[in-house]
PDB file of C-alpha atoms in Angstrom:
ATOM      1  CA  MET G   1       0.000   0.000   0.000  1.00  0.00           C
ATOM      2  CA  PRO G   2       1.551   3.353  -1.008  1.00  0.00           C
ATOM      3  CA  ASN G   3       1.828   5.975   1.713  1.00  0.00           C
ATOM      4  CA  LYS G   4      -0.185   8.651  -0.046  1.00  0.00           C
ATOM      5  CA  TYR G   5      -3.269   9.312   2.071  1.00  0.00           C
ATOM      6  CA  PHE G   6      -1.949  10.417   5.457  1.00  0.00           C
ATOM      7  CA  LYS G   7       0.567  13.010   6.537  1.00  0.00           C
ATOM      8  CA  PRO G   8       3.557  11.010   7.800  1.00  0.00           C
ATOM      9  CA  HIS G   9       5.872  11.654  10.702  1.00  0.00           C
ATOM     10  CA  GLU G  10       8.987  12.984   8.982  1.00  0.00           C
ATOM     11  CA  ARG G  11      12.068  10.893   9.709  1.00  0.00           C
ATOM     12  CA  PHE G  12      13.976  11.994  12.818  1.00  0.00           C
ATOM     13  CA  ASP G  13      11.650  14.980  13.340  1.00  0.00           C
ATOM     14  CA  ARG G  14      11.692  15.709  17.075  1.00  0.00           C
ATOM     15  CA  ASN G  15       8.735  18.091  16.909  1.00  0.00           C
ATOM     16  CA  PRO G  16       6.085  16.550  14.618  1.00  0.00           C
ATOM     17  CA  HIS G  17       2.469  17.645  14.424  1.00  0.00           C
ATOM     18  CA  LYS G  18       0.368  15.698  16.912  1.00  0.00           C
ATOM     19  CA  TYR G  19      -1.710  14.175  14.083  1.00  0.00           C
ATOM     20  CA  ASP G  20       1.240  12.972  11.973  1.00  0.00           C
ATOM     21  CA  ILE G  21       1.316   9.194  11.789  1.00  0.00           C
ATOM     22  CA  GLY G  22       4.374   7.023  12.072  1.00  0.00           C
ATOM     23  CA  ILE G  23       7.336   6.747  14.413  1.00  0.00           C
ATOM     24  CA  PHE G  24      10.604   8.616  14.933  1.00  0.00           C
ATOM     25  CA  THR G  25      12.215   6.841  11.994  1.00  0.00           C
ATOM     26  CA  GLY G  26       9.296   7.667   9.721  1.00  0.00           C
ATOM     27  CA  LEU G  27       6.334   5.811   8.277  1.00  0.00           C
ATOM     28  CA  LYS G  28       6.964   2.244   7.174  1.00  0.00           C
ATOM     29  CA  LYS G  29       5.527   1.477   3.757  1.00  0.00           C
ATOM     30  CA  GLY G  30       2.340  -0.562   3.919  1.00  0.00           C
ATOM     31  CA  TYR G  31       1.442   0.360   7.518  1.00  0.00           C
ATOM     32  CA  GLU G  32      -0.341   3.672   7.082  1.00  0.00           C
ATOM     33  CA  ASP G  33      -3.785   2.149   7.692  1.00  0.00           C
ATOM     34  CA  ASN G  34      -2.682   0.525  10.954  1.00  0.00           C
ATOM     35  CA  LEU G  35      -0.916   3.661  12.163  1.00  0.00           C
ATOM     36  CA  PHE G  36      -3.886   5.883  11.270  1.00  0.00           C
ATOM     37  CA  ILE G  37      -6.117   3.655  13.424  1.00  0.00           C
ATOM     38  CA  LYS G  38      -3.509   3.482  16.179  1.00  0.00           C
ATOM     39  CA  LYS G  39      -3.303   7.289  16.335  1.00  0.00           C
ATOM     40  CA  LEU G  40      -7.105   7.486  16.352  1.00  0.00           C
ATOM     41  CA  PHE G  41      -7.211   5.355  19.504  1.00  0.00           C
ATOM     42  CA  THR G  42      -5.169   8.004  21.359  1.00  0.00           C
ATOM     43  CA  LEU G  43      -7.567  10.849  20.554  1.00  0.00           C
ATOM     44  CA  ILE G  44     -10.732  12.023  22.255  1.00  0.00           C
ATOM     45  CA  GLU G  45     -13.959  12.194  20.277  1.00  0.00           C
ATOM     46  CA  GLN G  46     -13.854  15.998  20.012  1.00  0.00           C
ATOM     47  CA  GLU G  47     -10.620  15.718  18.025  1.00  0.00           C
ATOM     48  CA  TYR G  48     -11.977  13.397  15.352  1.00  0.00           C
ATOM     49  CA  PRO G  49     -13.041  16.181  12.929  1.00  0.00           C
ATOM     50  CA  ASP G  50      -9.675  17.951  13.217  1.00  0.00           C
ATOM     51  CA  TYR G  51      -7.791  14.670  12.807  1.00  0.00           C
ATOM     52  CA  TYR G  52      -9.756  13.750   9.682  1.00  0.00           C
ATOM     53  CA  GLN G  53      -9.517  17.226   8.159  1.00  0.00           C
ATOM     54  CA  TYR G  54      -5.775  17.410   8.846  1.00  0.00           C
ATOM     55  CA  HIS G  55      -5.058  14.362   6.716  1.00  0.00           C
ATOM     56  CA  LEU G  56      -7.711  15.262   4.132  1.00  0.00           C
ATOM     57  CA  SER G  57      -5.978  18.614   3.572  1.00  0.00           C
ATOM     58  CA  TYR G  58      -2.670  16.785   3.129  1.00  0.00           C
ATOM     59  CA  PHE G  59      -4.172  14.445   0.535  1.00  0.00           C
ATOM     60  CA  LEU G  60      -6.013  17.213  -1.344  1.00  0.00           C
ATOM     61  CA  GLY G  61      -2.709  19.054  -1.638  1.00  0.00           C
ATOM     62  CA  LYS G  62      -1.659  16.216  -3.934  1.00  0.00           C
ATOM     63  CA  GLU G  63      -5.048  15.200  -5.322  1.00  0.00           C
ATOM     64  CA  PRO G  64      -7.291  18.328  -5.431  1.00  0.00           C
ATOM     65  CA  GLN G  65     -10.288  16.337  -6.713  1.00  0.00           C
ATOM     66  CA  GLY G  66      -9.721  13.390  -4.406  1.00  0.00           C
ATOM     67  CA  GLU G  67     -12.076  14.056  -1.489  1.00  0.00           C
ATOM     68  CA  GLN G  68     -14.340  11.109  -2.267  1.00  0.00           C
ATOM     69  CA  GLU G  69     -11.359   8.815  -2.763  1.00  0.00           C
ATOM     70  CA  PHE G  70      -9.926   9.853   0.605  1.00  0.00           C
ATOM     71  CA  PHE G  71     -13.252   9.411   2.381  1.00  0.00           C
ATOM     72  CA  THR G  72     -13.781   5.970   0.847  1.00  0.00           C
ATOM     73  CA  PHE G  73     -10.291   4.854   1.862  1.00  0.00           C
ATOM     74  CA  VAL G  74     -10.749   5.967   5.467  1.00  0.00           C
ATOM     75  CA  TRP G  75     -14.232   4.451   5.597  1.00  0.00           C
ATOM     76  CA  GLN G  76     -12.926   1.108   4.368  1.00  0.00           C
ATOM     77  CA  ILE G  77     -10.039   0.809   6.823  1.00  0.00           C
ATOM     78  CA  VAL G  78     -12.338   1.686   9.727  1.00  0.00           C
ATOM     79  CA  LEU G  79     -14.977  -0.777   8.534  1.00  0.00           C
ATOM     80  CA  ILE G  80     -12.398  -3.555   8.102  1.00  0.00           C
ATOM     81  CA  ARG G  81     -11.100  -2.990  11.639  1.00  0.00           C
ATOM     82  CA  ILE G  82     -14.619  -2.995  13.087  1.00  0.00           C
ATOM     83  CA  ARG G  83     -15.456  -6.250  11.342  1.00  0.00           C
ATOM     84  CA  TYR G  84     -12.177  -7.789  12.506  1.00  0.00           C
ATOM     85  CA  ILE G  85     -12.901  -7.007  16.158  1.00  0.00           C
ATOM     86  CA  GLU G  86     -16.513  -8.165  15.871  1.00  0.00           C
ATOM     87  CA  THR G  87     -15.389 -11.574  14.596  1.00  0.00           C
ATOM     88  CA  LYS G  88     -12.863 -12.169  17.387  1.00  0.00           C
ATOM     89  CA  ASP G  89     -13.544 -14.700  20.098  1.00  0.00           C
ATOM     90  CA  PRO G  90     -15.445 -12.827  22.841  1.00  0.00           C
ATOM     91  CA  PHE G  91     -13.748 -14.979  25.456  1.00  0.00           C
ATOM     92  CA  ASN G  92     -10.185 -14.099  24.516  1.00  0.00           C
ATOM     93  CA  SER G  93      -7.960 -12.288  27.008  1.00  0.00           C
ATOM     94  CA  SER G  94      -8.079  -9.002  25.076  1.00  0.00           C
ATOM     95  CA  HIS G  95     -11.890  -8.778  24.952  1.00  0.00           C
ATOM     96  CA  ALA G  96     -12.160  -5.780  27.297  1.00  0.00           C
ATOM     97  CA  THR G  97      -9.613  -3.842  25.256  1.00  0.00           C
ATOM     98  CA  ASP G  98     -11.317  -4.913  22.027  1.00  0.00           C
ATOM     99  CA  MET G  99     -14.645  -3.515  23.245  1.00  0.00           C
ATOM    100  CA  GLU G 100     -13.007  -0.204  24.117  1.00  0.00           C
ATOM    101  CA  LEU G 101     -11.407   0.001  20.684  1.00  0.00           C
ATOM    102  CA  LEU G 102     -14.665  -0.987  19.014  1.00  0.00           C
ATOM    103  CA  ALA G 103     -16.463   1.829  20.808  1.00  0.00           C
ATOM    104  CA  LYS G 104     -13.894   4.332  19.512  1.00  0.00           C
ATOM    105  CA  LEU G 105     -14.130   2.983  15.980  1.00  0.00           C
ATOM    106  CA  THR G 106     -17.923   3.099  15.885  1.00  0.00           C
ATOM    107  CA  THR G 107     -17.890   6.638  17.269  1.00  0.00           C
ATOM    108  CA  PHE G 108     -15.445   7.681  14.559  1.00  0.00           C
ATOM    109  CA  GLN G 109     -17.586   5.872  11.998  1.00  0.00           C
ATOM    110  CA  LYS G 110     -20.572   7.899  13.223  1.00  0.00           C
ATOM    111  CA  TYR G 111     -18.586  11.069  12.522  1.00  0.00           C
ATOM    112  CA  LEU G 112     -17.759   9.773   9.041  1.00  0.00           C
ATOM    113  CA  ARG G 113     -21.446   9.154   8.374  1.00  0.00           C
ATOM    114  CA  SER G 114     -22.196  12.751   9.346  1.00  0.00           C
ATOM    115  CA  ILE G 115     -19.919  14.076   6.583  1.00  0.00           C
ATOM    116  CA  ASP G 116     -20.669  11.381   3.997  1.00  0.00           C
ATOM    117  CA  GLN G 117     -21.746  13.118   0.770  1.00  0.00           C
ATOM    118  CA  TRP G 118     -21.748   9.942  -1.294  1.00  0.00           C
ATOM    119  CA  ASN G 119     -24.007   7.546   0.667  1.00  0.00           C
ATOM    120  CA  THR G 120     -21.038   5.264   1.226  1.00  0.00           C
ATOM    121  CA  GLN G 121     -22.014   1.717   2.220  1.00  0.00           C
ATOM    122  CA  LYS G 122     -25.671   2.673   2.622  1.00  0.00           C
ATOM    123  CA  THR G 123     -28.294   0.266   1.353  1.00  0.00           C
ATOM    124  CA  LEU G 124     -31.185   1.501  -0.783  1.00  0.00           C
ATOM    125  CA  PRO G 125     -33.657   1.186   2.139  1.00  0.00           C
ATOM    126  CA  GLU G 126     -31.297   3.299   4.294  1.00  0.00           C
ATOM    127  CA  ILE G 127     -31.044   5.949   1.596  1.00  0.00           C
ATOM    128  CA  ILE G 128     -34.828   6.024   1.186  1.00  0.00           C
ATOM    129  CA  ALA G 129     -35.294   6.228   4.963  1.00  0.00           C
ATOM    130  CA  ASP G 130     -32.874   9.164   5.151  1.00  0.00           C
ATOM    131  CA  GLN G 131     -34.691  10.925   2.327  1.00  0.00           C
ATOM    132  CA  GLN G 132     -38.053  10.359   3.993  1.00  0.00           C
ATOM    133  CA  GLU G 133     -36.718  11.745   7.274  1.00  0.00           C
ATOM    134  CA  GLU G 134     -35.389  14.811   5.458  1.00  0.00           C
ATOM    135  CA  ILE G 135     -38.778  15.289   3.780  1.00  0.00           C
ATOM    136  CA  ARG G 136     -40.493  14.973   7.171  1.00  0.00           C
ATOM    137  CA  LYS G 137     -38.215  17.650   8.656  1.00  0.00           C
ATOM    138  CA  GLN G 138     -38.858  19.946   5.710  1.00  0.00           C
ATOM    139  CA  GLN G 139     -42.613  19.455   6.056  1.00  0.00           C
ATOM    140  CA  VAL G 140     -42.383  20.432   9.735  1.00  0.00           C
ATOM    141  CA  GLN G 141     -40.374  23.522   8.815  1.00  0.00           C
ATOM    142  CA  ILE G 142     -42.869  24.456   6.090  1.00  0.00           C
ATOM    143  CA  ALA G 143     -45.757  24.108   8.540  1.00  0.00           C
ATOM    144  CA  GLU G 144     -43.949  26.334  11.057  1.00  0.00           C
ATOM    145  CA  LEU G 145     -43.207  28.935   8.375  1.00  0.00           C
ATOM    146  CA  LYS G 146     -46.849  28.918   7.288  1.00  0.00           C
ATOM    147  CA  GLU G 147     -47.928  29.606  10.863  1.00  0.00           C
ATOM    148  CA  ASP G 148     -45.387  32.430  11.133  1.00  0.00           C
ATOM    149  CA  LEU G 149     -46.631  33.890   7.842  1.00  0.00           C
ATOM    150  CA  LYS G 150     -50.239  33.591   8.980  1.00  0.00           C
ATOM    151  CA  ALA G 151     -49.449  35.440  12.208  1.00  0.00           C
ATOM    152  CA  ALA G 152     -47.528  38.142  10.323  1.00  0.00           C
ATOM    153  CA  ARG G 153     -50.376  38.689   7.862  1.00  0.00           C
ATOM    154  CA  LYS G 154     -52.747  39.504  10.710  1.00  0.00           C
ATOM    155  CA  LEU G 155     -50.811  42.747  11.124  1.00  0.00           C
ATOM    156  CA  GLU G 156     -50.695  43.528   7.405  1.00  0.00           C
ATOM    157  CA  THR G 157     -53.084  46.026   5.834  1.00  0.00           C
ATOM    158  CA  GLN G 158     -53.784  47.355   2.359  1.00  0.00           C
ATOM    159  CA  GLU G 159     -54.796  50.683   3.850  1.00  0.00           C
ATOM    160  CA  PHE G 160     -52.494  53.594   4.696  1.00  0.00           C
ATOM    161  CA  ILE G 161     -52.564  56.894   6.534  1.00  0.00           C
ATOM    162  CA  ASN G 162     -52.414  59.844   4.179  1.00  0.00           C
ATOM    163  CA  ILE G 163     -50.425  62.950   5.128  1.00  0.00           C
ATOM    164  CA  ALA G 164     -51.572  66.198   3.528  1.00  0.00           C
ATOM    165  CA  ASP G 165     -49.517  66.965   0.448  1.00  0.00           C
ATOM    166  CA  GLY G 166     -46.498  69.101   1.315  1.00  0.00           C
ATOM    167  CA  TYR G 167     -46.650  68.408   5.045  1.00  0.00           C
ATOM    168  CA  LEU G 168     -44.559  65.286   5.397  1.00  0.00           C
ATOM    169  CA  LEU G 169     -41.861  67.189   7.276  1.00  0.00           C
ATOM    170  CA  SER G 170     -44.467  68.613   9.663  1.00  0.00           C
ATOM    171  CA  PHE G 171     -45.463  65.052  10.541  1.00  0.00           C
ATOM    172  CA  ILE G 172     -41.800  64.038  10.893  1.00  0.00           C
ATOM    173  CA  ASP G 173     -41.318  66.927  13.310  1.00  0.00           C
ATOM    174  CA  ILE G 174     -44.170  65.571  15.448  1.00  0.00           C
ATOM    175  CA  CYS G 175     -42.489  62.150  15.490  1.00  0.00           C
ATOM    176  CA  LEU G 176     -39.187  63.704  16.526  1.00  0.00           C
ATOM    177  CA  GLN G 177     -40.898  65.648  19.303  1.00  0.00           C
ATOM    178  CA  ALA G 178     -42.607  62.451  20.491  1.00  0.00           C
ATOM    179  CA  GLN G 179     -39.165  60.880  20.949  1.00  0.00           C
ATOM    180  CA  GLU G 180     -38.189  63.736  23.280  1.00  0.00           C
ATOM    181  CA  ALA G 181     -41.443  63.745  25.268  1.00  0.00           C
ATOM    182  CA  LEU G 182     -41.140  62.594  28.896  1.00  0.00           C
ATOM    183  CA  LEU G 183     -43.874  61.234  31.121  1.00  0.00           C
ATOM    184  CA  PRO G 184     -44.653  63.762  33.860  1.00  0.00           C
ATOM    185  CA  ASP G 185     -44.993  61.198  36.648  1.00  0.00           C
ATOM    186  CA  THR G 186     -41.872  59.086  35.979  1.00  0.00           C
ATOM    187  CA  GLY G 187     -39.669  61.196  33.723  1.00  0.00           C
ATOM    188  CA  LYS G 188     -39.305  58.219  31.326  1.00  0.00           C
ATOM    189  CA  GLU G 189     -39.639  58.503  27.561  1.00  0.00           C
ATOM    190  CA  LEU G 190     -43.140  58.411  26.135  1.00  0.00           C
ATOM    191  CA  VAL G 191     -41.835  56.349  23.215  1.00  0.00           C
ATOM    192  CA  PHE G 192     -38.504  54.602  22.799  1.00  0.00           C
ATOM    193  CA  SER G 193     -36.788  52.552  20.079  1.00  0.00           C
ATOM    194  CA  GLN G 194     -33.356  50.962  19.965  1.00  0.00           C
ATOM    195  CA  THR G 195     -32.743  52.322  16.466  1.00  0.00           C
ATOM    196  CA  GLN G 196     -34.007  55.222  14.386  1.00  0.00           C
ATOM    197  CA  ILE G 197     -34.518  53.182  11.233  1.00  0.00           C
ATOM    198  CA  VAL G 198     -37.726  51.742  12.684  1.00  0.00           C
ATOM    199  CA  TRP G 199     -39.308  55.215  12.432  1.00  0.00           C
ATOM    200  CA  SER G 200     -38.316  55.553   8.789  1.00  0.00           C
ATOM    201  CA  LYS G 201     -39.626  52.078   7.959  1.00  0.00           C
ATOM    202  CA  MET G 202     -42.898  52.639   9.827  1.00  0.00           C
ATOM    203  CA  ILE G 203     -43.652  55.861   7.948  1.00  0.00           C
ATOM    204  CA  ALA G 204     -42.584  54.455   4.557  1.00  0.00           C
ATOM    205  CA  LYS G 205     -44.780  51.361   5.043  1.00  0.00           C
ATOM    206  CA  TYR G 206     -47.948  52.771   6.582  1.00  0.00           C
ATOM    207  CA  PHE G 207     -48.058  56.419   5.443  1.00  0.00           C
ATOM    208  CA  LYS G 208     -48.318  58.297   2.158  1.00  0.00           C
ATOM    209  CA  GLU G 209     -48.045  61.968   1.337  1.00  0.00           C
ATOM    210  CA  GLY G 210     -50.754  63.265  -0.936  1.00  0.00           C
ATOM    211  CA  ASN G 211     -51.536  59.619  -1.808  1.00  0.00           C
ATOM    212  CA  ASN G 212     -47.956  59.133  -3.026  1.00  0.00           C
ATOM    213  CA  GLU G 213     -45.450  56.658  -1.577  1.00  0.00           C
ATOM    214  CA  ILE G 214     -42.726  58.094   0.639  1.00  0.00           C
ATOM    215  CA  SER G 215     -39.087  57.243  -0.082  1.00  0.00           C
ATOM    216  CA  LEU G 216     -37.320  55.376   2.700  1.00  0.00           C
ATOM    217  CA  GLU G 217     -34.045  57.083   1.800  1.00  0.00           C
ATOM    218  CA  THR G 218     -35.697  60.500   2.145  1.00  0.00           C
ATOM    219  CA  LEU G 219     -37.019  59.585   5.588  1.00  0.00           C
ATOM    220  CA  ARG G 220     -33.632  58.322   6.796  1.00  0.00           C
ATOM    221  CA  ARG G 221     -32.189  61.808   6.372  1.00  0.00           C
ATOM    222  CA  TYR G 222     -34.379  63.002   9.263  1.00  0.00           C
ATOM    223  CA  PHE G 223     -33.851  59.970  11.532  1.00  0.00           C
ATOM    224  CA  PRO G 224     -30.045  59.545  11.769  1.00  0.00           C
ATOM    225  CA  GLY G 225     -28.656  56.484  13.514  1.00  0.00           C
ATOM    226  CA  ASN G 226     -26.309  58.628  15.587  1.00  0.00           C
ATOM    227  CA  LYS G 227     -27.911  61.864  16.709  1.00  0.00           C
ATOM    228  CA  LYS G 228     -24.602  63.206  18.047  1.00  0.00           C
ATOM    229  CA  ASP G 229     -22.909  62.624  14.703  1.00  0.00           C
ATOM    230  CA  PRO G 230     -25.728  62.483  12.133  1.00  0.00           C
ATOM    231  CA  GLY G 231     -23.500  62.587   9.051  1.00  0.00           C
ATOM    232  CA  ILE G 232     -23.480  64.696   5.889  1.00  0.00           C
ATOM    233  CA  LYS G 233     -26.837  63.383   4.607  1.00  0.00           C
ATOM    234  CA  TYR G 234     -28.683  64.537   7.717  1.00  0.00           C
ATOM    235  CA  ALA G 235     -31.393  67.161   7.201  1.00  0.00           C
ATOM    236  CA  LYS G 236     -33.359  69.233   9.694  1.00  0.00           C
ATOM    237  CA  VAL G 237     -37.040  70.079   9.491  1.00  0.00           C
ATOM    238  CA  PRO G 238     -37.182  73.733   8.393  1.00  0.00           C
ATOM    239  CA  PRO G 239     -38.705  76.117  10.970  1.00  0.00           C
ATOM    240  CA  GLU G 240     -41.623  77.091   8.709  1.00  0.00           C
ATOM    241  CA  LEU G 241     -42.842  73.462   8.690  1.00  0.00           C
ATOM    242  CA  LYS G 242     -42.685  73.043  12.449  1.00  0.00           C
ATOM    243  CA  LEU G 243     -46.406  73.690  12.837  1.00  0.00           C
ATOM    244  CA  PHE G 244     -47.136  71.854  16.082  1.00  0.00           C
ATOM    245  CA  LYS G 245     -45.627  71.683  19.548  1.00  0.00           C
ATOM    246  CA  LEU G 246     -46.022  68.820  21.988  1.00  0.00           C
ATOM    247  CA  THR G 247     -46.382  70.114  25.530  1.00  0.00           C
ATOM    248  CA  PRO G 248     -47.405  68.339  28.754  1.00  0.00           C
ATOM    249  CA  ALA G 249     -51.082  68.756  29.602  1.00  0.00           C
ATOM    250  CA  LYS G 250     -52.036  70.416  32.850  1.00  0.00           C
ATOM    251  CA  LYS G 251     -52.959  68.005  35.611  1.00  0.00           C
ATOM    252  CA  ARG G 252     -56.673  67.692  36.124  1.00  0.00           C
ATOM    253  CA  SER G 253     -58.130  67.501  39.581  1.00  0.00           C
TER     254      SER G 253
END
């Protein structure tokens, strides 16, 4: 077997990568499958993806289109080792160790299944079952999305509020004043939003001026994201269009 799939321990390298396979004198030809499995036994489950990807990257550096070939090779050597352990005499002296190794191999095989793009070793019934499960999940997601859409449509309306032609900025001024209004009993804001864009979107969606749609970009000029540094596109409502003034009402007895 040629040593082409796995990154080998370079001969006499005293500081190899932890996932390199082989020994201090290098990787003996024909043993890369055994040494790949042996290294796997020393790793924890959380390292399996990194271990696999490390050697995959090495192989793709030589065979850029070889991902399926690499996966199939790894799958086969793991499967062969699993079958070997499963056929051993359960009463032999190494049975406890064999069961531990089998658990590691099947866990690694489970990881391989999770990244299998080619339905490796799956029977037709397994493939159909997987497809049916995927369809079931998609049907659940579609049903959830339909419910979300139904709930959202309850708030939708074909109607709009019409602002007198030429007085859009007067209405914007009222909105800006509302943001500054404080409740007389608590001193808290009458209205509050995390961002200013919500004001622009609300007006663009639910209001018109003289029965004409209002540009979102026009509205954003009057509702800057940063009031302390509004930017060069910022515009103020001209004084002659500031027609109304919000003031606290007198307390009634």
